[in-house]
Short mmCIF file of C-alpha atoms in Angstrom, two decimals:
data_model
loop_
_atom_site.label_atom_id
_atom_site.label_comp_id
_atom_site.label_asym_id
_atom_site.label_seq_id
_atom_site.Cartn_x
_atom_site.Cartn_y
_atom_site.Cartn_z
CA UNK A 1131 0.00 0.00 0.00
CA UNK A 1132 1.49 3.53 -1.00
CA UNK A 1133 2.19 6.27 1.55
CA UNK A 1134 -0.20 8.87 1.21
CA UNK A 1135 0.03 12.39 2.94
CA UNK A 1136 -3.00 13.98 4.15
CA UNK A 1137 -4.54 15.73 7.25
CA UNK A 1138 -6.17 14.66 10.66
CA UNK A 1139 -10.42 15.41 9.78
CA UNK A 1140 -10.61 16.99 13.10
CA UNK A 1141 -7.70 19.68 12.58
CA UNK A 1142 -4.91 20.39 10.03
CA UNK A 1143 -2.60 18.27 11.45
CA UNK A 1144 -0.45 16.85 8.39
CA UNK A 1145 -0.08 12.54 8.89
CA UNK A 1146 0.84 9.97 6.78
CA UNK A 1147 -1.03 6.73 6.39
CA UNK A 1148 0.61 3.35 6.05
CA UNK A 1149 -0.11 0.18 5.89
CA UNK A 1150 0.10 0.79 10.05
CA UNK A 1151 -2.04 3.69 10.50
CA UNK A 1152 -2.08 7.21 10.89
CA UNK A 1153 1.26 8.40 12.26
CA UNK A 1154 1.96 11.98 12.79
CA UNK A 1155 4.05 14.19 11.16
CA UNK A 1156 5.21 16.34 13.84
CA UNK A 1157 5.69 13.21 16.10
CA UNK A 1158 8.17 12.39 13.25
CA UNK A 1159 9.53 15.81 13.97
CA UNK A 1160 8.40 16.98 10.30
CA UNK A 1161 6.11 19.35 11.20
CA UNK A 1162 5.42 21.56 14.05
CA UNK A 1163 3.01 20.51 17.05
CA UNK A 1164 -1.04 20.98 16.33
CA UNK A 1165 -2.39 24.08 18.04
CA UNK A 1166 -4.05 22.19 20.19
CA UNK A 1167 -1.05 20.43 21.60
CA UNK A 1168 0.20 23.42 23.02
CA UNK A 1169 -3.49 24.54 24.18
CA UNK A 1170 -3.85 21.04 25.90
CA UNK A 1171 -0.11 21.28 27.40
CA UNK A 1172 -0.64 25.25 28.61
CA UNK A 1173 -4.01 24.01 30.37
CA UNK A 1174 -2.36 20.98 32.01
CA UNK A 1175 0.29 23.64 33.44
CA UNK A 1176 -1.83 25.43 34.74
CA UNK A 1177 -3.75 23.09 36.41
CA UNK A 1178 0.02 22.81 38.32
CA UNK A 1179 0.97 20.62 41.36
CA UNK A 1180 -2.75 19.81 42.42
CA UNK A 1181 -2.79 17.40 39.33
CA UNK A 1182 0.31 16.07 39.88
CA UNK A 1183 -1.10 15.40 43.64
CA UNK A 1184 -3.92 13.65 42.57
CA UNK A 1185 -2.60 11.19 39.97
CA UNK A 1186 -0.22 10.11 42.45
CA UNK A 1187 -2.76 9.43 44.99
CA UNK A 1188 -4.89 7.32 42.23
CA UNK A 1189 -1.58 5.77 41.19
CA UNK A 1190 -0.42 4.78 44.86
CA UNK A 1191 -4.43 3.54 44.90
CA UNK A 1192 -5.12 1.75 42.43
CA UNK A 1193 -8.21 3.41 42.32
CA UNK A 1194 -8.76 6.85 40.27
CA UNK A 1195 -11.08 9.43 41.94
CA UNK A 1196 -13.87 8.61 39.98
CA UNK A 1197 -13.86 4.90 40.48
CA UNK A 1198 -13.40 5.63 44.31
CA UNK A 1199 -16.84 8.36 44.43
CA UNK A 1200 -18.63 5.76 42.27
CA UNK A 1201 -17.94 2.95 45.41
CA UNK A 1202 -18.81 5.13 47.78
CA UNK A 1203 -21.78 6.90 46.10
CA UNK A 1204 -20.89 9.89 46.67
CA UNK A 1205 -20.92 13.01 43.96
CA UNK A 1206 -19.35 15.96 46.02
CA UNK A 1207 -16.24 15.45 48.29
CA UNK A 1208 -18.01 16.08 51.97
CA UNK A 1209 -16.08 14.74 54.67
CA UNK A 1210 -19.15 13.89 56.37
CA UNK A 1211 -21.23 12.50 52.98
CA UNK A 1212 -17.79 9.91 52.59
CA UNK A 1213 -17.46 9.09 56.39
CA UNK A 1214 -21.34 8.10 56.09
CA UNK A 1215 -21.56 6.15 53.23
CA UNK A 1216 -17.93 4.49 54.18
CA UNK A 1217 -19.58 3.52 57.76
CA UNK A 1218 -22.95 2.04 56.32
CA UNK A 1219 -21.36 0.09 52.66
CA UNK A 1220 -18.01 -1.32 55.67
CA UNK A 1221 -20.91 -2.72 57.89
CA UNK A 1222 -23.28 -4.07 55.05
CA UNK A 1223 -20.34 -5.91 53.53
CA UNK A 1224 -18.55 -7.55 56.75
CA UNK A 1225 -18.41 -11.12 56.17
CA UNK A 1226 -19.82 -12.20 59.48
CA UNK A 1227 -23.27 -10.76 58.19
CA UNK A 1228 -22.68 -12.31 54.96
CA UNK A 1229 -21.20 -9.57 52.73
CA UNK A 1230 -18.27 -10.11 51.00
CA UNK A 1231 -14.74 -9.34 51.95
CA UNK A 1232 -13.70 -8.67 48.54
CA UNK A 1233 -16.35 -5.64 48.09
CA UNK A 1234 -15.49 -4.31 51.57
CA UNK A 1235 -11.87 -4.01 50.74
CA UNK A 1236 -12.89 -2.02 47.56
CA UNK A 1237 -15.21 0.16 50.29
CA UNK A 1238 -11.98 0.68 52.58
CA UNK A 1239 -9.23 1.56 49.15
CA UNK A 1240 -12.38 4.38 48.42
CA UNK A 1241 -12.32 5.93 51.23
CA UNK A 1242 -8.62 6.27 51.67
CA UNK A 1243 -8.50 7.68 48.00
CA UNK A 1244 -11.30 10.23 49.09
CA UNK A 1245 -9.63 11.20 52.00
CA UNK A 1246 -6.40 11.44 50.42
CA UNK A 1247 -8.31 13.71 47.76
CA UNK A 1248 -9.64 16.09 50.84
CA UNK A 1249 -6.28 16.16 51.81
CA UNK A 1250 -5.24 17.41 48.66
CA UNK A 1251 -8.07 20.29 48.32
CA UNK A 1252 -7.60 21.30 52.23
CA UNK A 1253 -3.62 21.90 51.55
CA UNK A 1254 -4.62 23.57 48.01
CA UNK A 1255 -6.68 25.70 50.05
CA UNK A 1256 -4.32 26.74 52.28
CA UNK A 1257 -1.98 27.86 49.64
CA UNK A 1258 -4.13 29.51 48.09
CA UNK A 1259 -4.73 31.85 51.56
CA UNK A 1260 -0.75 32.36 51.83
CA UNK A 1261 -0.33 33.28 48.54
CA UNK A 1262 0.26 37.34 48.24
CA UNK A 1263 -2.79 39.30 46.13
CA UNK A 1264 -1.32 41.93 43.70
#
């Protein structure tokens, strides 16, 4: 199959297309980097260390913070909402009553990521009342 040049339907990034796939030309260094590159890499900046925070926590985990709200059933990080639920879905599951271990481990690695995640926004929000206003 020949090699044949084109661009990316969603933008005007240049690719080629081989009997592969798409590949890139500015991953090939041939072009320079979609607009939207840089757009997506300014945003992820400025999102700063609170990201970096986060995807550690999911990493060291195993749960991201979605998977861990979804166990718990909560939708807004309360303190109170996520001590609740934890309390009630722990007890429900304990294997003496029946419930299963498995689940109530998955209950227990949820509400460590949520806590970990208030952490997080409680020390965010503390540097955000140190920093100076101009």
């Amino acid at each position: 199959m020949p090699v044949v040049a084109a661009t990316l339907p969603c933008s005007s990034t240049p690719f080629l297309k081989d009997e592969v796939g798409p590949v890139c030309l500015w991953e090939l260094g041939q072009v320079h980097p979609p607009a939207c590159l840089s757009t997506s890499r300014a945003a992820a900046d400025a999102r700063g260390r609170a990201g970096h925070r986060s995807a550690a926590a999911s990493n060291l985990s195993g749960l991201s913070l979605q998977e861990a709200q979804q166990i718990l059933n909560v939708s807004k990080l309360s303190p109170e909402e996520v001590q609740k639920n934890y309390e009630h879905l722990f007890k429900v599951n304990d294997k003496s009553v029946g419930g299963s271990f498995y689940l109530q481990s998955k209950v227990v690695r949820a509400k460590e990521r949520l806590d970990e995640e208030l952490k997080i926004q409680a020390q965010e929000d503390r540097e955000k009342g140190q920093m100076p206003h101009t």
